[in-house]
Amino acid sequence: MSFFSPARVLAILAKEFIQLRRERLTYAMILVFPVVQLLLFGYAINDLPRHLPTAVLVQEDSTFARSILAAVKNTAFFDLVAAARTPAELDDMLRRGQVQFAVTIPGDFSRRVIRGDRPQILVEADASDPTATGGAVSALAGLPAQALERDLTGLPQGRGRSVEPFEVVVHNRYNPESITAYNIVPGLLGVILSMTLVMMTGLGVTRERERGTMEFLLSTPAQPLEVMVGKLAPYVVVGLIQTSIILVLAKGLFDVPMAGGWAGLGLGIFLFIVGSLTLGFLISTLARTQLQAMQMAFFYMMPSILLSGFIFPFRGMPLWAQAIGSAIPVTHFLRIVRGALLKGQSLADAWPSLCALAIFVCVVSALAMLRFRRTLD
Amino acid sequence: MTLAIDVAGLSKSFGGRRVVEDFAIQLETGRICGFLGPNGAGKTTTLRMLCGLLTPDSGHGTCLGFDIGAQADEIKRRTGYMTQRFSLYEDLTIEENLTFIARVYGLDRRGERVGEALKALGLEARRRQLAGALSGGWKQRLALAGATLHEPKLLLLDEPTAGVDPRARRTFWDEIHALSRKGLTVLVSTHYMDEAERCHEIAYIAAGRLLARGTADEVVEKAHLATFRGEGAGVDRLSPELAGKPGVESVAAFGPTLHVSGPDPAALEAAIAPYRRAPFVWTKVSPSLEDVFIHLMGRVEEGSAPGAGAGR
């Protein structure tokens, strides 16, 4: 009697390969997944984002001001995309997340430079995502020494001076101490919710089909819509419980600020939970087995973590990756949660992200209903 | 005479493959009809179309007087369907399963009905046991109780007794006959010949078409099949030799005896003539239902695969 027979191992090994080849999704997982991931995330992720949208408030139209803006632009970290007329407007743009930076050049700037007063230029950074702004802020260090070099040549102040002609003051707004947890913890809410909800519903409905109980259910007078709502509703409660736990811990353990914006946050959480559930339901209509549902949920989770702005700054990604990211509900949910908790965004501020979530919910539930009706046919 | 099922021209394809083709059946109220045919013949698909789970590609008709297309919901409410696999919730208790069914059908007096069903099943003491922990026979009886809880008028059973021991099968069939006496119409698919013989009538389907219909005796008679039974020591060893002879369609050993069948009595007679010697004794017998079904199955294979019957 032999305890270990290579021939038997070989038989099992060969069988395993045959089964692997039959399972097309697993096959894709093994071959396509690494390639897609490498290409997608390797090219998309950039920890030192450049060309960040920047708004300017120029209270003095002068050569100096223009030179400074040109120098800011030349760092390649800032893209001047908007000009504000009032400080309030500038503040608005920053809070809504329309821009990452706001640069203010005060009135009387040129005169004070020439007088040698060392006036200040204010750069406000949206530091709700500290990793996004870090590189850009350090690029500002050389600005005072170089920006006005040419303009000041020939002037008495420009020659042989040891002090810089102006100062750059950086204000990190919304997260002044650049605490990473303030950014990550609200983001985790989105990731944890989608991970559990998409997977739970995906598996829950697939299990029902795999075990044959769905056939029984559909032979009763229960309508497809009734089955869908009945199966999903309990998970809405699960999602709300999870949300409460995460928010309480975020406040209690990590001291994450709760700046307000409860209306937008509440609506966002609701839309996101419903969206995640319908997506899980859609997955369950596509998957034949629980394993497949699991794999599909995983396919969805990878970009949700890497392309949504959860770990890596959204604005650091190339445009094509941002386009993919924009199609992922987590991206919009993160903006809503961070906007509400860190910036105290109003409902109106969060509107674009809420709309995106609502569209996602509509499209996915329509697809899920269409697929579900034809499940048995 | 009222018809519980009256459908015609039912067809259904999956991915370009015709599973059911131009199927028609009429079934009188209160009858038990055995639905027979080889695996993949379209029995399950037909049952699913009758209870509204599948929409036929074409065809029309009524179940319990309701149109199978437009009034599927009405049919569902009055029909009990028992799937081939146990399809109640294994992770719910017996009682929870029945209560769930009662609620889905919107029944009144739920507690009472569930209690009665448990009592009838003899499962009152085990009502809190998980359904998944029941043995195969009990699972089937529970599924039947579930399928009849809403007092349907029509019962569609898809191989309800597959893999169930003989005693449990007998109990199950006693229950079906009891239901039928109360006026319930039953269409039950099965592979067991003894079960087919327990039905009032049978319908034989192969390759999606209805091939034979009537009582067991009628089906046997209409098949026009001749069968000889061979007895004597070692007669079963003749099987491979006889199988190849012209006129012999099927040879099957039943213990120490041999059944040899063919559609043409004269040719069959000629085929066994060389073996009419001691110790063998040949008697012309009436073919069994199984002989007939094997015969019917062979006919379909010839029909669907041209050339297969070229030897005859």
XYZ file of C-alpha atoms in Angstrom, chain A residues 138-371:
234
model
C 5.877 71.955 -1.457
C 6.267 73.222 -5.015
C 5.223 76.650 -3.773
C 8.314 76.946 -1.607
C 10.506 78.305 -4.382
C 7.873 80.701 -5.664
C 8.729 83.891 -3.767
C 12.385 83.778 -4.776
C 11.813 83.264 -8.482
C 8.403 84.532 -9.561
C 9.266 88.211 -9.702
C 12.949 87.902 -10.533
C 12.629 89.337 -14.018
C 10.120 92.026 -13.086
C 12.290 93.313 -10.310
C 15.534 93.392 -12.300
C 16.683 96.983 -12.572
C 14.666 98.116 -9.621
C 16.627 98.886 -6.514
C 14.698 96.258 -4.609
C 15.615 93.608 -7.124
C 19.336 93.903 -6.802
C 21.349 92.106 -4.248
C 18.444 91.645 -1.966
C 18.654 88.882 0.501
C 14.975 88.698 1.458
C 12.223 87.456 -0.843
C 9.908 90.134 -2.185
C 6.681 88.470 -0.947
C 5.443 85.615 1.187
C 3.232 82.649 0.343
C 0.911 81.667 3.133
C -0.694 78.255 2.804
C -3.914 77.519 4.621
C -4.882 73.877 4.769
C -8.627 74.113 4.904
C -11.002 71.450 6.276
C -8.195 69.350 7.723
C -5.590 71.850 8.888
C -3.353 69.265 10.521
C -3.456 67.004 7.478
C -4.642 64.039 9.532
C -4.967 61.125 7.122
C -7.636 59.451 9.220
C -9.978 62.359 8.531
C -9.811 61.431 4.900
C -9.649 57.649 5.161
C -12.332 57.027 7.788
C -15.206 58.715 5.924
C -13.956 56.934 2.811
C -14.102 53.617 4.623
C -17.812 54.126 5.096
C -18.241 53.876 1.333
C -15.924 50.919 0.942
C -17.328 48.902 3.833
C -20.928 49.562 2.817
C -20.405 48.513 -0.773
C -18.282 45.526 0.151
C -20.872 44.026 2.477
C -24.031 45.100 0.685
C -23.044 44.218 -2.873
C -21.691 40.886 -1.735
C -24.549 40.028 0.622
C -27.312 40.649 -1.886
C -25.289 39.158 -4.729
C -24.819 35.959 -2.772
C -28.261 36.015 -1.168
C -30.186 35.899 -4.406
C -27.738 33.585 -6.157
C -28.024 31.170 -3.231
C -31.760 31.165 -3.703
C -31.312 30.214 -7.346
C -28.547 27.688 -6.689
C -30.641 25.845 -4.116
C -33.724 25.868 -6.322
C -35.852 27.836 -3.877
C -36.197 30.651 -6.423
C -38.136 28.326 -8.689
C -40.556 27.612 -5.894
C -40.815 31.294 -5.044
C -41.668 32.205 -8.631
C -44.297 29.461 -8.862
C -46.207 31.219 -6.080
C -48.208 34.381 -6.776
C -45.178 36.461 -5.672
C -44.279 39.015 -8.352
C -40.652 39.642 -9.370
C -40.798 43.181 -7.977
C -42.166 41.880 -4.673
C -39.377 39.336 -4.468
C -36.778 42.001 -5.222
C -38.069 44.518 -2.687
C -38.643 41.853 -0.057
C -35.172 40.474 -0.445
C -33.415 43.848 -0.479
C -35.245 45.717 2.268
C -33.612 43.852 5.182
C -30.210 44.826 3.849
C -31.153 48.493 3.868
C -31.474 48.087 7.616
C -28.135 46.262 7.717
C -26.577 49.161 5.802
C -28.015 51.729 8.177
C -26.717 49.830 11.197
C -23.267 49.639 9.628
C -23.354 53.348 8.860
C -24.227 54.225 12.445
C -21.454 52.021 13.804
C -18.859 53.535 11.482
C -19.919 57.117 12.167
C -19.949 56.606 15.922
C -16.507 55.005 15.846
C -15.217 57.699 13.491
C -16.213 60.327 16.014
C -15.314 58.383 19.129
C -12.013 56.829 18.150
C -10.665 59.009 15.362
C -12.278 62.287 16.297
C -13.300 62.852 12.710
C -14.985 66.251 12.474
C -18.705 66.295 11.811
C -19.034 69.651 10.168
C -22.669 69.233 9.238
C -24.284 68.747 5.871
C -26.608 66.136 7.359
C -29.279 66.508 4.685
C -26.867 65.751 1.861
C -25.201 63.010 3.885
C -28.490 61.327 4.733
C -29.727 61.392 1.174
C -26.332 60.239 -0.070
C -26.232 57.301 2.346
C -29.717 56.253 1.355
C -28.991 56.437 -2.383
C -25.699 54.649 -1.942
C -27.192 51.798 0.067
C -29.991 51.341 -2.441
C -27.491 51.560 -5.325
C -25.189 48.954 -3.780
C -28.113 46.618 -3.155
C -29.480 46.875 -6.663
C -25.994 46.301 -8.026
C -25.729 43.180 -5.878
C -29.105 42.120 -7.207
C -27.954 42.699 -10.790
C -24.876 40.574 -10.104
C -27.086 37.828 -8.755
C -29.088 37.773 -11.975
C -25.878 37.350 -13.962
C -24.083 34.838 -11.748
C -25.013 31.185 -11.881
C -23.232 30.183 -8.703
C -22.339 31.872 -5.454
C -18.670 31.641 -6.400
C -19.332 33.619 -9.565
C -21.287 36.230 -7.640
C -18.344 36.513 -5.287
C -15.922 36.990 -8.171
C -18.092 39.643 -9.803
C -18.386 41.532 -6.543
C -14.614 41.417 -6.325
C -14.274 42.777 -9.870
C -16.394 45.692 -8.740
C -14.555 46.263 -5.485
C -11.066 46.665 -6.941
C -11.764 49.834 -8.934
C -14.048 51.035 -6.158
C -11.074 51.093 -3.833
C -8.360 52.196 -6.217
C -10.075 54.532 -8.685
C -12.628 56.216 -6.455
C -10.263 58.518 -4.635
C -10.457 56.354 -1.525
C -6.719 55.687 -1.213
C -5.196 57.637 -4.069
C -6.203 61.178 -4.993
C -8.837 61.207 -7.716
C -7.331 64.242 -9.386
C -3.971 62.522 -9.613
C -5.325 60.057 -12.168
C -5.203 60.553 -15.919
C -8.473 61.655 -17.510
C -9.429 58.210 -18.818
C -9.058 56.769 -15.326
C -11.090 59.641 -13.897
C -13.796 58.796 -16.429
C -13.885 55.203 -15.180
C -13.851 56.441 -11.615
C -16.793 58.735 -12.317
C -18.898 55.731 -13.294
C -18.321 54.118 -9.893
C -20.831 55.090 -7.219
C -18.225 54.939 -4.445
C -16.458 57.927 -6.041
C -19.530 60.110 -5.697
C -20.400 58.762 -2.301
C -16.912 59.594 -1.005
C -17.321 63.165 -2.208
C -20.633 63.427 -0.399
C -19.348 61.941 2.863
C -16.096 63.907 2.928
C -17.884 67.039 1.809
C -20.423 66.727 4.580
C -18.203 65.633 7.461
C -15.125 67.731 6.701
C -16.512 70.718 4.852
C -20.086 70.932 6.023
C -21.367 70.973 2.456
C -24.964 72.001 1.976
C -27.461 69.957 0.004
C -26.902 72.269 -2.948
C -23.134 71.746 -2.788
C -23.535 67.984 -2.861
C -26.080 68.108 -5.650
C -23.885 66.909 -8.558
C -22.733 63.831 -6.618
C -26.260 63.078 -5.412
C -27.502 63.262 -8.990
C -24.778 60.884 -10.126
C -25.818 58.386 -7.445
C -29.480 58.726 -8.357
C -28.686 58.031 -12.014
C -26.693 54.979 -10.993
C -29.585 53.648 -8.907
C -32.054 54.130 -11.768
C -29.887 52.528 -14.435
C -28.857 49.546 -12.324
C -32.330 48.786 -11.004
C -33.771 48.986 -14.514
C -31.149 46.511 -15.714
C -31.708 44.264 -12.710
C -35.464 44.149 -13.254
C -35.033 43.397 -16.943
C -32.620 40.560 -16.175
